[in-house]
PDB file of C-alpha atoms in Angstrom:
ATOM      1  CA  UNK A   1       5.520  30.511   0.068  1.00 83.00           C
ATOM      2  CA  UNK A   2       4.319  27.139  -0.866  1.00 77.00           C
ATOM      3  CA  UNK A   3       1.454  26.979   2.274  1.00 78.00           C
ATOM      4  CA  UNK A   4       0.126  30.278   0.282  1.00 81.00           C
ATOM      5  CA  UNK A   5       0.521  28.889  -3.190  1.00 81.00           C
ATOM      6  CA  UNK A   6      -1.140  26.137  -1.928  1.00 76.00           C
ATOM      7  CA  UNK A   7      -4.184  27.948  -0.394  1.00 77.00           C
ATOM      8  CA  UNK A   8      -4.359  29.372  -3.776  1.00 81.00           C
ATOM      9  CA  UNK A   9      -4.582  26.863  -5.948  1.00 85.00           C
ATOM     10  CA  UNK A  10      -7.081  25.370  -8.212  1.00 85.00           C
ATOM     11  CA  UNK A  11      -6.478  22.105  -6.635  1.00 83.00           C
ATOM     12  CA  UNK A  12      -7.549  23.369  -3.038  1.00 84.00           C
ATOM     13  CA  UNK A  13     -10.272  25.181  -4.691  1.00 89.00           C
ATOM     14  CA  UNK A  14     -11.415  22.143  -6.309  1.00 92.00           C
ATOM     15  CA  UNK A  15     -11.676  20.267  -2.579  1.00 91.00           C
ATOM     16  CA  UNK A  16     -13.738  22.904  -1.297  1.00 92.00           C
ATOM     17  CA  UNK A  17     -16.083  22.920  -4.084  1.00 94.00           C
ATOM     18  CA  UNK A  18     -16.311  19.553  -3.904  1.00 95.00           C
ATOM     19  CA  UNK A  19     -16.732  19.525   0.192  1.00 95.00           C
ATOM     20  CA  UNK A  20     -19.901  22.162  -1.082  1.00 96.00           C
ATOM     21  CA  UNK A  21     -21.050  19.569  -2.955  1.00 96.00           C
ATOM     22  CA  UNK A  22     -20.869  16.387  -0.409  1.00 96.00           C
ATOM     23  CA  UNK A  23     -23.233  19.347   1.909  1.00 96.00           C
ATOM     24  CA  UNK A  24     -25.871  19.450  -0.222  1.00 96.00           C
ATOM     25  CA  UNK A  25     -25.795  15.923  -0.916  1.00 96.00           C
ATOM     26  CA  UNK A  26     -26.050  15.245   2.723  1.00 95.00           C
ATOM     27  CA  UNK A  27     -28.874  17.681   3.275  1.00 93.00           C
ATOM     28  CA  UNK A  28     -30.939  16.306  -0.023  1.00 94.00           C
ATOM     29  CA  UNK A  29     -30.259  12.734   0.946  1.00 93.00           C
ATOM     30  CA  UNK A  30     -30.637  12.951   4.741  1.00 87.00           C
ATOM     31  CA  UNK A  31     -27.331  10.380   4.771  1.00 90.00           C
ATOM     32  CA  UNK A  32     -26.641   9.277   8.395  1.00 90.00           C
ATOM     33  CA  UNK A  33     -23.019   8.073   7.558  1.00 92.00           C
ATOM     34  CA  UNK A  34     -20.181   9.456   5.425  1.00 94.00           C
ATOM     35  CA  UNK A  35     -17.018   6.960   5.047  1.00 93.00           C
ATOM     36  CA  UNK A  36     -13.878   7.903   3.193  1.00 94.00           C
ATOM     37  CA  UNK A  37     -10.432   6.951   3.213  1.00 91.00           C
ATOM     38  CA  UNK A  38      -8.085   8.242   5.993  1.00 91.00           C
ATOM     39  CA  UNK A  39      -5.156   8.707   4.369  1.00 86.00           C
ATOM     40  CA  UNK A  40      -3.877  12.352   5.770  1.00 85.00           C
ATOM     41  CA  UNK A  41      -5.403  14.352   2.508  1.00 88.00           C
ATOM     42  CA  UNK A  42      -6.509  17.258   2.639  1.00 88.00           C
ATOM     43  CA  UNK A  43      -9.907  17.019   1.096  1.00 92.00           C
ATOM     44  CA  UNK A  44     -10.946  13.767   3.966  1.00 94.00           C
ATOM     45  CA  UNK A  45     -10.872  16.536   6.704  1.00 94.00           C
ATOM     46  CA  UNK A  46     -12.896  18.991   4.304  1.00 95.00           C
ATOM     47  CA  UNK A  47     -14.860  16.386   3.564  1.00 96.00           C
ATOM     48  CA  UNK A  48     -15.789  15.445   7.437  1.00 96.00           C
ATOM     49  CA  UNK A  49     -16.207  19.585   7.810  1.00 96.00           C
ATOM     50  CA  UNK A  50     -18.957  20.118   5.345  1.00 97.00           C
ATOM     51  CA  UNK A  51     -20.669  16.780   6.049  1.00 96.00           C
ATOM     52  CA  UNK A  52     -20.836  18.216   9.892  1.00 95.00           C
ATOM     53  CA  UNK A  53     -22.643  21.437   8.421  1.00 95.00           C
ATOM     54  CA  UNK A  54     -25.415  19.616   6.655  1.00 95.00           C
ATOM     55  CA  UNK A  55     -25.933  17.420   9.733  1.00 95.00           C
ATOM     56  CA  UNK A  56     -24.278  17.822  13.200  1.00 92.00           C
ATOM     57  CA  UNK A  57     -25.158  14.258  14.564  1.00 92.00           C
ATOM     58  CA  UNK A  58     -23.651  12.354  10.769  1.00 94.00           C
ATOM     59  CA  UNK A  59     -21.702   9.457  11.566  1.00 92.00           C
ATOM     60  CA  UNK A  60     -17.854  10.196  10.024  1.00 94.00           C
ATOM     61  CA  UNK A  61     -16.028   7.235   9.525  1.00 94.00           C
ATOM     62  CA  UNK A  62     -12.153   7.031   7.554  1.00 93.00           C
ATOM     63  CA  UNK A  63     -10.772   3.927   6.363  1.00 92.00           C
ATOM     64  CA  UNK A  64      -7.440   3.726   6.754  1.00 88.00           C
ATOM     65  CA  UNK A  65      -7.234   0.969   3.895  1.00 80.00           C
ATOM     66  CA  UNK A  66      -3.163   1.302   2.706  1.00 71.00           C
ATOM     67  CA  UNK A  67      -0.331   1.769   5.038  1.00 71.00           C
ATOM     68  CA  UNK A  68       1.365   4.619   7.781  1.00 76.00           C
ATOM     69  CA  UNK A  69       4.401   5.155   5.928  1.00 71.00           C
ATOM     70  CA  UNK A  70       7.563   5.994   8.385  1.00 70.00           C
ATOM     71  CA  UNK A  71       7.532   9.285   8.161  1.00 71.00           C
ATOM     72  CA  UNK A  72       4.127  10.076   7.510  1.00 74.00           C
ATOM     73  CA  UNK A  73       2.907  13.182   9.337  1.00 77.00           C
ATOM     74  CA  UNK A  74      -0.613  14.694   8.074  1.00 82.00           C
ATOM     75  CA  UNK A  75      -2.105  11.348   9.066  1.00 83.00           C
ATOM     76  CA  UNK A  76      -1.625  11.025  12.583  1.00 83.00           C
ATOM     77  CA  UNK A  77      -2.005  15.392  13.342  1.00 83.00           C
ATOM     78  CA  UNK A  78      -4.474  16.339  15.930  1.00 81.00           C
ATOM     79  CA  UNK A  79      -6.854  18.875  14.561  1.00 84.00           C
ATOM     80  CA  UNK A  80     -10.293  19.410  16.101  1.00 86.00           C
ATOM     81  CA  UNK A  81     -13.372  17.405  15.777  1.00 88.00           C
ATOM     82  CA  UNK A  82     -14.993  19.711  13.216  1.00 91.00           C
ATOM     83  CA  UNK A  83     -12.595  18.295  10.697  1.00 92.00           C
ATOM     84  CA  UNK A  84     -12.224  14.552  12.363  1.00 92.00           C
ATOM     85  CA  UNK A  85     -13.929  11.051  11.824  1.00 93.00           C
ATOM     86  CA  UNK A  86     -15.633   9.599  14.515  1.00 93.00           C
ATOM     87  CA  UNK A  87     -14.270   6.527  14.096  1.00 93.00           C
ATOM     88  CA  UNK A  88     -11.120   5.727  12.508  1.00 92.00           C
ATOM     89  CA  UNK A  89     -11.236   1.731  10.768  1.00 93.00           C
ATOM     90  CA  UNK A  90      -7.501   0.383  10.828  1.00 91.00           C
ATOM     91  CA  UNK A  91      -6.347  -2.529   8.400  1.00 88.00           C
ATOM     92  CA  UNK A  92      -3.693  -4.097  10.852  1.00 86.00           C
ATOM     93  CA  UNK A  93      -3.145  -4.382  14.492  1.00 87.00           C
ATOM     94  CA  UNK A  94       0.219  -2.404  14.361  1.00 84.00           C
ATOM     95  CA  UNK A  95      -1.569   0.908  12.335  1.00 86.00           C
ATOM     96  CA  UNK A  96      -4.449   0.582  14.926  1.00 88.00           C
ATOM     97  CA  UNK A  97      -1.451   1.130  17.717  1.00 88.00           C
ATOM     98  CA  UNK A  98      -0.520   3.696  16.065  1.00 87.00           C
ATOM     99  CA  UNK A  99      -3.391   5.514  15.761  1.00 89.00           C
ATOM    100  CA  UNK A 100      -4.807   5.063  18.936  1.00 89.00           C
ATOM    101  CA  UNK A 101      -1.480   6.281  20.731  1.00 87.00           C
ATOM    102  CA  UNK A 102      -1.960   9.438  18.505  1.00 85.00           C
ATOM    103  CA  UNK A 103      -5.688   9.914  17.934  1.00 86.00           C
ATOM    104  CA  UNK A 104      -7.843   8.073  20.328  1.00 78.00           C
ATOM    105  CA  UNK A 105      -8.311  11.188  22.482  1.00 79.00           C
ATOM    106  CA  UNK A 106     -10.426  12.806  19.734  1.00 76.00           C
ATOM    107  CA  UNK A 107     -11.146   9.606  17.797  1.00 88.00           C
ATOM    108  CA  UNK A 108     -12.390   5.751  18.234  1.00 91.00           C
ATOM    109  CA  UNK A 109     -10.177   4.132  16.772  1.00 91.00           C
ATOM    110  CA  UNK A 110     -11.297   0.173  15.402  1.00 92.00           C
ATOM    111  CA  UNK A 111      -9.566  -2.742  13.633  1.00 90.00           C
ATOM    112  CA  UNK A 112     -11.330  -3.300  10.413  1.00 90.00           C
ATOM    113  CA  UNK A 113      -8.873  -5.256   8.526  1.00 86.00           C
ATOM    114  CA  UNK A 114      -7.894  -5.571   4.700  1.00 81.00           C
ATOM    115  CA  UNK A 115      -9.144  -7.007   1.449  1.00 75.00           C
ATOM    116  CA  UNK A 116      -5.477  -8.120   0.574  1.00 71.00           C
ATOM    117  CA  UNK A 117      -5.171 -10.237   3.658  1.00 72.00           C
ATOM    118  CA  UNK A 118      -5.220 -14.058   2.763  1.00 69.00           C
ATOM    119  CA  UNK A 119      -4.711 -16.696   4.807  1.00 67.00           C
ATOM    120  CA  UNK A 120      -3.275 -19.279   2.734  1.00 60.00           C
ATOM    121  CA  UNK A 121      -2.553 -23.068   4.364  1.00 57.00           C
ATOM    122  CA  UNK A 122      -0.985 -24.460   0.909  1.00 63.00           C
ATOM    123  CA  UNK A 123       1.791 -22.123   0.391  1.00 79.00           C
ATOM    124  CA  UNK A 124       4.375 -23.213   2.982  1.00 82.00           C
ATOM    125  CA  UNK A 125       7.762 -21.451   1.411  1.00 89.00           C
ATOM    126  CA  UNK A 126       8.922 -19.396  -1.439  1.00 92.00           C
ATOM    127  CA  UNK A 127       8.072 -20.782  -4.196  1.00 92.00           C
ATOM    128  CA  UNK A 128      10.619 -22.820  -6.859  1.00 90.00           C
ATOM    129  CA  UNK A 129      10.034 -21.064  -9.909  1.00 89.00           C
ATOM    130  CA  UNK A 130      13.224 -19.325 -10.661  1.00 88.00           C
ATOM    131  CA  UNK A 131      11.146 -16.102 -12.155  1.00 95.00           C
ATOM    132  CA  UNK A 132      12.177 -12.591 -11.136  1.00 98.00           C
ATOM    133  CA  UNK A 133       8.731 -10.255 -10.561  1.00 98.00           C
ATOM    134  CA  UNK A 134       9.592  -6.553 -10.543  1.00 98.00           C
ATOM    135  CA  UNK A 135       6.885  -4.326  -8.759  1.00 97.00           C
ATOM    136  CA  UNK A 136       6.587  -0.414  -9.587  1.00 95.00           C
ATOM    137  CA  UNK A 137       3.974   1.741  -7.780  1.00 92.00           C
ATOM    138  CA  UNK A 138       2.172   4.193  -9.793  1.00 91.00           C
ATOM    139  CA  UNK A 139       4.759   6.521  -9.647  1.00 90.00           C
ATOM    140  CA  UNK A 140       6.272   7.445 -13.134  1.00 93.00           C
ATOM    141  CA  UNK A 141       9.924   7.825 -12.052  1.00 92.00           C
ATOM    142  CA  UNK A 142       9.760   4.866  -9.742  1.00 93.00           C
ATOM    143  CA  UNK A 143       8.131   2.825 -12.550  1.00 95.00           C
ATOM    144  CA  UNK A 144      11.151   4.012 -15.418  1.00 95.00           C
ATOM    145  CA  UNK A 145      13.496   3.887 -12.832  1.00 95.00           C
ATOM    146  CA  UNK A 146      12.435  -0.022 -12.473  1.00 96.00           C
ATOM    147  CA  UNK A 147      12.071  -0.458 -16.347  1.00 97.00           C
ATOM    148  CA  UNK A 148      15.702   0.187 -16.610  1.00 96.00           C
ATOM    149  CA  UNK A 149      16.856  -1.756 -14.037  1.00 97.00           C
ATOM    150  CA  UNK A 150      15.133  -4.833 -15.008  1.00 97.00           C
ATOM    151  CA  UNK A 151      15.773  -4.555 -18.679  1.00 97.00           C
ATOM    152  CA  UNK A 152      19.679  -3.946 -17.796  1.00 96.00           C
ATOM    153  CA  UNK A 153      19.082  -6.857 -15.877  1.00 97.00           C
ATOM    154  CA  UNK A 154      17.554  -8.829 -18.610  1.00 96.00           C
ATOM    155  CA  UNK A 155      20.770  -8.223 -20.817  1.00 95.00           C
ATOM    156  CA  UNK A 156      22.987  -9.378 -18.619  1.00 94.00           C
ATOM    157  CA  UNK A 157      21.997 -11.528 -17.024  1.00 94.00           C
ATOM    158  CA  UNK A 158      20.148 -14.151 -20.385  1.00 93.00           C
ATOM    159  CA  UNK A 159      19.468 -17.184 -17.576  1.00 92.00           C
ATOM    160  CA  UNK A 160      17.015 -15.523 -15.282  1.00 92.00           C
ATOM    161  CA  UNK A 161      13.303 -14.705 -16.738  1.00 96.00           C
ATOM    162  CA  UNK A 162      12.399 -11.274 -15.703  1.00 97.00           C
ATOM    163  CA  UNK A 163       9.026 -10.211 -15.425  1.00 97.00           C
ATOM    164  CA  UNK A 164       7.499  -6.308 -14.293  1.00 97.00           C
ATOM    165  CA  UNK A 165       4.071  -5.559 -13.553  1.00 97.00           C
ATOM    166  CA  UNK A 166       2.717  -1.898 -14.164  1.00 96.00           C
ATOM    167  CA  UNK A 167       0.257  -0.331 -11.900  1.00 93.00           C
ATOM    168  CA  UNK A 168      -3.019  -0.143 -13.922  1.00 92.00           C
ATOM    169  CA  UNK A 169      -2.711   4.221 -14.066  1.00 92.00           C
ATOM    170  CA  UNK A 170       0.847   3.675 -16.118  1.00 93.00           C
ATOM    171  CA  UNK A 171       0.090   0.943 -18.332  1.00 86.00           C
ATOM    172  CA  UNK A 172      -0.394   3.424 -21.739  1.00 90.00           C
ATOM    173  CA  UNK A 173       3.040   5.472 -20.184  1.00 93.00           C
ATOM    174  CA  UNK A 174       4.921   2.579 -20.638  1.00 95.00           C
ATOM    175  CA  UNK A 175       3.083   1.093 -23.745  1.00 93.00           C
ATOM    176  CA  UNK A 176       6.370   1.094 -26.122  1.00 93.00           C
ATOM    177  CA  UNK A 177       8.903  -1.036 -23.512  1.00 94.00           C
ATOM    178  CA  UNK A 178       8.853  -3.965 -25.855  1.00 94.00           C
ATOM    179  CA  UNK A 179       9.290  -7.897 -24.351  1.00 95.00           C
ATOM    180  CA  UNK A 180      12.254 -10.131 -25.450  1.00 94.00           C
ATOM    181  CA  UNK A 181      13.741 -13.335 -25.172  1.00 92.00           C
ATOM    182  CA  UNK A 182      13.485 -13.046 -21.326  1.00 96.00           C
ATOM    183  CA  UNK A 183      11.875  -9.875 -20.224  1.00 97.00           C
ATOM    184  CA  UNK A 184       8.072  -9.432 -20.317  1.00 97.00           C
ATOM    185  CA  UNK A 185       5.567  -7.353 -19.440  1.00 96.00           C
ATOM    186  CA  UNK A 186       2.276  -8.506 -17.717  1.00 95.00           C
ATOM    187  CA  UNK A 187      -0.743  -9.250 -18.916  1.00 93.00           C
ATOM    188  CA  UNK A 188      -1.221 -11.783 -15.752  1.00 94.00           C
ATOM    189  CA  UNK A 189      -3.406 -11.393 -12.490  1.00 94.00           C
ATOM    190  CA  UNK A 190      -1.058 -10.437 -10.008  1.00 93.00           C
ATOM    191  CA  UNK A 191      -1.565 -13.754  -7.787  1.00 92.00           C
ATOM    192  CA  UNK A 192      -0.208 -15.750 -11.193  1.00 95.00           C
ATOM    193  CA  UNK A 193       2.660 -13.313 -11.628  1.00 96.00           C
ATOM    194  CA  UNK A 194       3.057 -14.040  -7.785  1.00 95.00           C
ATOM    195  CA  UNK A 195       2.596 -17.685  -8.027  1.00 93.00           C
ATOM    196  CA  UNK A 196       5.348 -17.800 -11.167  1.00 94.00           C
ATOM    197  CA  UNK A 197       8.438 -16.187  -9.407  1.00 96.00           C
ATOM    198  CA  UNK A 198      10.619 -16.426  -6.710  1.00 95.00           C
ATOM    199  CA  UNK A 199      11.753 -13.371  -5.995  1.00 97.00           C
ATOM    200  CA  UNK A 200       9.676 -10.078  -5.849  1.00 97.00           C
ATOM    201  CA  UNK A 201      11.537  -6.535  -6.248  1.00 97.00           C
ATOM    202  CA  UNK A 202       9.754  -3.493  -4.791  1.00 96.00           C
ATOM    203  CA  UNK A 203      10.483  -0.219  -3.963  1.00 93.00           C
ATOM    204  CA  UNK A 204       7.244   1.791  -2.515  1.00 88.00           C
ATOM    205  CA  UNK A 205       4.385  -0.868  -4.431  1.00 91.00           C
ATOM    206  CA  UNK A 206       2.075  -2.436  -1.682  1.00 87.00           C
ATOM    207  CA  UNK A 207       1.688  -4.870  -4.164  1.00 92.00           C
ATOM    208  CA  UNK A 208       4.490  -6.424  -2.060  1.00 93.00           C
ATOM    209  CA  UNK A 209       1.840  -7.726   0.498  1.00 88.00           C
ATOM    210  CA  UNK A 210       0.315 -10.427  -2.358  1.00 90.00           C
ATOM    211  CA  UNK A 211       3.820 -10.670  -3.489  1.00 94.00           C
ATOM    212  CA  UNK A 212       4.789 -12.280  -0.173  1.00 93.00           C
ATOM    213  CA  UNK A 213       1.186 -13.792   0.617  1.00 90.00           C
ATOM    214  CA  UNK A 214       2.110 -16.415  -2.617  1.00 92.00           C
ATOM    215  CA  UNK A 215       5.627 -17.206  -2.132  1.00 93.00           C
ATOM    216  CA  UNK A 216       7.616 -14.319  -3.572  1.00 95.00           C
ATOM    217  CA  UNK A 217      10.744 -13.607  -1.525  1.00 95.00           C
ATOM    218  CA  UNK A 218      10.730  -9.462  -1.081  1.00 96.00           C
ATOM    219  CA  UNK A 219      13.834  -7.545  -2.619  1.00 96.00           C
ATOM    220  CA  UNK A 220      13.337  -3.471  -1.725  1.00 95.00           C
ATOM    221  CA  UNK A 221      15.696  -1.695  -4.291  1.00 95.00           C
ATOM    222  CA  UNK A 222      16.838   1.644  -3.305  1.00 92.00           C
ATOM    223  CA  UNK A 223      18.096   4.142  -5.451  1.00 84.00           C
ATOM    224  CA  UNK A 224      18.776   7.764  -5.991  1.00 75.00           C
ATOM    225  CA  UNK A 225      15.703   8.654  -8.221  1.00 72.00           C
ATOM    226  CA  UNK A 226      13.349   6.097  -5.780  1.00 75.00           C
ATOM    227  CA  UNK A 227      11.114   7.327  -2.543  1.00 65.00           C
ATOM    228  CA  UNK A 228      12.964   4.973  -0.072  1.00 66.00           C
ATOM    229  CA  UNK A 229      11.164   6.948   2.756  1.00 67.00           C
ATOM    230  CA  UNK A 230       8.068   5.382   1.683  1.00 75.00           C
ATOM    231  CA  UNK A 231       9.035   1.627   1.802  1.00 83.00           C
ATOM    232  CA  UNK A 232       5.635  -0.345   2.767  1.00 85.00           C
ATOM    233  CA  UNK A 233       7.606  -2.937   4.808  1.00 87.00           C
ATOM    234  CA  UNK A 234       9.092  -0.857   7.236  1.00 82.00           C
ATOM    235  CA  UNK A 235       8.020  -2.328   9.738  1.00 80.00           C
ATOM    236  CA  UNK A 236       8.934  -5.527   9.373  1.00 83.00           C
ATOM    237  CA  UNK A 237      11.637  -7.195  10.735  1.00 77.00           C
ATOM    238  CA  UNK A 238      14.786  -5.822   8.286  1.00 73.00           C
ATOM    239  CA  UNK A 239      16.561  -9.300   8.459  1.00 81.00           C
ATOM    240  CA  UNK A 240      14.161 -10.898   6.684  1.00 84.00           C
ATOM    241  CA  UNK A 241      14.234  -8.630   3.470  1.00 91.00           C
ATOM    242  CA  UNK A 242      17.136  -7.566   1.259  1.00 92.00           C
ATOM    243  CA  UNK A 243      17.873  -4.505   0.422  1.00 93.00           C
ATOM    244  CA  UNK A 244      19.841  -3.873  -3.110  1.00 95.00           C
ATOM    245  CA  UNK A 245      21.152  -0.967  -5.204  1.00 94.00           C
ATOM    246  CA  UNK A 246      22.910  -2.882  -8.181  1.00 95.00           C
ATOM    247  CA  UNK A 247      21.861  -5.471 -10.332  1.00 95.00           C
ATOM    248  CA  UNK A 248      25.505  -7.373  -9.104  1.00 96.00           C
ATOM    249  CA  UNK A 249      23.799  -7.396  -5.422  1.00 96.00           C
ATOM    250  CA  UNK A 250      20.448  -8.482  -7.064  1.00 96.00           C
ATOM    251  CA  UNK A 251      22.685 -11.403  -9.133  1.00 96.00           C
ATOM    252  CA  UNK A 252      24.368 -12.377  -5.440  1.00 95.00           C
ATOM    253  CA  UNK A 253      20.996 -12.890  -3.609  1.00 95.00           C
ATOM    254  CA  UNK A 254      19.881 -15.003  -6.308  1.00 94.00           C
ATOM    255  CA  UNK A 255      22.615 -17.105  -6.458  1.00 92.00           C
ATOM    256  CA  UNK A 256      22.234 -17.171  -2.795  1.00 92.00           C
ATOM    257  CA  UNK A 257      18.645 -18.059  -2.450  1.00 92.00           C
ATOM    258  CA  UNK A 258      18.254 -20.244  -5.689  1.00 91.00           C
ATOM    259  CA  UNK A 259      15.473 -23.162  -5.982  1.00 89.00           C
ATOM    260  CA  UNK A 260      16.655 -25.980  -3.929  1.00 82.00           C
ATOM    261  CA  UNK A 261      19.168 -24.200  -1.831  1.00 75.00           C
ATOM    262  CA  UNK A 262      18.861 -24.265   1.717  1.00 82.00           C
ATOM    263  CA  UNK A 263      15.200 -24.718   1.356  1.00 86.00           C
ATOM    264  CA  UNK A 264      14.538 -25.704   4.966  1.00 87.00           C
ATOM    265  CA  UNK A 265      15.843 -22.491   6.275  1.00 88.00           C
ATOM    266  CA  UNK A 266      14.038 -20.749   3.581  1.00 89.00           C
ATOM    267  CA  UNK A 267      10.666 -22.053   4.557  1.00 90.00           C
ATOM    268  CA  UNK A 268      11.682 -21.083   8.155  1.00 90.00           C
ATOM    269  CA  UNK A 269      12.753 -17.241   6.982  1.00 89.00           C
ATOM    270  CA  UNK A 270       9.074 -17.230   4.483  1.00 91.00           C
ATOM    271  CA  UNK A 271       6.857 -18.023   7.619  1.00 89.00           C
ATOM    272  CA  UNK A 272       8.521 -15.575  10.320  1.00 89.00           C
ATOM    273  CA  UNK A 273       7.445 -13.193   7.151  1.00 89.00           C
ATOM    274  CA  UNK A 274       4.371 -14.143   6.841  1.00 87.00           C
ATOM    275  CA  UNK A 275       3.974 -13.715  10.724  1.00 85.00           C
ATOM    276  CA  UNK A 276       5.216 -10.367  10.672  1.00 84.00           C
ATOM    277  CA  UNK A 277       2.913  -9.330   7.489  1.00 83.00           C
ATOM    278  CA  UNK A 278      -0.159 -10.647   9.365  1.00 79.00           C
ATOM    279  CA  UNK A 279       0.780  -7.834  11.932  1.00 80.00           C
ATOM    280  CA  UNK A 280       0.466  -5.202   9.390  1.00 80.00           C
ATOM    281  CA  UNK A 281      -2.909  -5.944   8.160  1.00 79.00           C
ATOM    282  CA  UNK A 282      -5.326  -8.523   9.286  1.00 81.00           C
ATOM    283  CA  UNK A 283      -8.841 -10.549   7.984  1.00 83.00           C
ATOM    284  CA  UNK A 284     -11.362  -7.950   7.416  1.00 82.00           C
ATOM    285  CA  UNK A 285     -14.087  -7.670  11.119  1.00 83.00           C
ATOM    286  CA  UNK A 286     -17.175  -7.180   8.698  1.00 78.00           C
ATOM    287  CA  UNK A 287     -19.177  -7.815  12.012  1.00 82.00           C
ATOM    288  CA  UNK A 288     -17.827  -4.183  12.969  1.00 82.00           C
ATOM    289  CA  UNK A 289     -20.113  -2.619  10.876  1.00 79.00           C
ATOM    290  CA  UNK A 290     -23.129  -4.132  12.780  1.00 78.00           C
ATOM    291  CA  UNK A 291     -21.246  -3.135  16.195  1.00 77.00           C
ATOM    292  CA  UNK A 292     -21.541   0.590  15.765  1.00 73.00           C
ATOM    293  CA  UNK A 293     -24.732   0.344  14.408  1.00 69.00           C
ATOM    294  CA  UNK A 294     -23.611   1.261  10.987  1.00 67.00           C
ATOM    295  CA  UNK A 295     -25.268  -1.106   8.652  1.00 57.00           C
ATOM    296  CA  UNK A 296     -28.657  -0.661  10.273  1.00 54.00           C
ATOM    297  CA  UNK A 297     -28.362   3.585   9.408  1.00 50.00           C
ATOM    298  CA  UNK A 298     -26.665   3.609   5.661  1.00 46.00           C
TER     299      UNK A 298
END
């Protein structure tokens, strides 16, 4: 029922029109390259079909720019080449093994590397301030679910400054959550709100990555009402992160990991992170684009 609700829908209709579109763009244009993301949608392998039927020999390249979530599926499917890239650009060494063990039989799969890598020689442990940053994706129950927690927090617990960043699409949605005495709402660049706390609270927000890139030590909260499936440091090693579902956990790690507490070990457990996090996504190989011959037929 849903596959056939879903082949009906205005949504699907809308990728194929717009697939019709990208065609006769191609042919108008005579484009020798098409790049999108390759993130398992849909419209990407519509998008690599119609671009095909406006020119056979096109270059098709995805950009698999985010993350393979645990128990993603669409992403790593075989389907034929009609509705594959050419070449597949990952943004860490541990994606790229995981695409070429599923793909590379139908697909070249290179390491491209991400914008939100940063190699940073001045930050050498978590950092002192004793500011709690809470980090909702752009999901709206993820994002009220947070709100919640961190205002609950706020009440109870009057000593610790808590801080929540909304992803830019929910900003108007949660317009009306008002700031007090020691809960406010950003109106930072994340790498300040990064640089001003000490511990980062995330759920499914990839935001994590600059979270841990400037000192923030990562909290995942799990809840009912959250997507825990989709947790963007799965991969990492799981002793190096806490996992909470009450704001009496949250209270205990803080206490636990305070400013000036076992420091030493602390800058021992932030660099094994960083280690790790360099594994999921990498300096960008800009010189990539020259090896395939891209940049010379845009």
């Amino acid at each position: 029922i849903y596959a056939s609700e879903t082949i009906i829908s205005k949504d699907n209709q809308r990728n194929f029109d717009y697939g019709i579109e990208l065609r006769d763009i191609i042919k108008n244009t005579s484009a020798k390259n098409l790049i999108t993301t390759f993130e398992g949608h849909s419209w990407e392998k519509i998008f690599f079909y119609y671009a095909r039927k406006a020119n056979k020999n096109i270059n098709c390249i995805g950009y698999q720019h985010s993350l393979i979530f645990k128990y993603n599926h669409s992403i790593l499917r075989k389907i034929e080449y009609s509705y594959s890239p050419n070449y597949v650009f990952a943004s860490g060494k541990s994606t790229a093994n995981i695409l070429e063990k599923k793909l590379s039989n139908k697909t070249n799969i290179k390491l491209f590397g991400n914008h939100k890598y940063k190699k940073n020689n001045l930050i050498k442990s978590f950092n002192l301030k004793n500011n709690i940053l809470f980090l909702p994706s752009g999901e709206i129950e993820e994002a009220t679910y947070m709100t919640n927690f961190a205002i609950n927090l706020a009440r109870l617990s009057p000593e610790s400054e808590i801080i929540i960043r909304y992803h830019p699409i929910l900003k108007k949605e949660f317009s009306k959550v008002k700031n007090f005495k020691n809960f406010s709402k950003s109106t930072s660049k994340i790498i300040e709100d990064c640089k001003n706390s000490r511990w980062a609270i995330y759920s499914s927000s990839t935001a994590i990555f600059e979270a841990i890139q400037y000192g923030c030590m990562p909290i995942n909260l799990l809840g009912e009402k959250l997507i825990c499936i989709n947790d963007p440091l799965w991969q990492i090693n799981r002793k190096l992160i806490n996992n909470i579902k009450t704001i009496n956990d949250l209270l205990l790690i803080i206490k636990k990991t305070a400013p000036g507490k076992n420091e030493k070990s602390m800058s021992q457990e932030y660099r094994s992170l960083l280690k790790n996090l360099n594994y999921l996504i990498c300096k960008n190989k800009k010189d990539l684009l020259i090896k395939i011959n891209l940049i010379n037929n845009v």
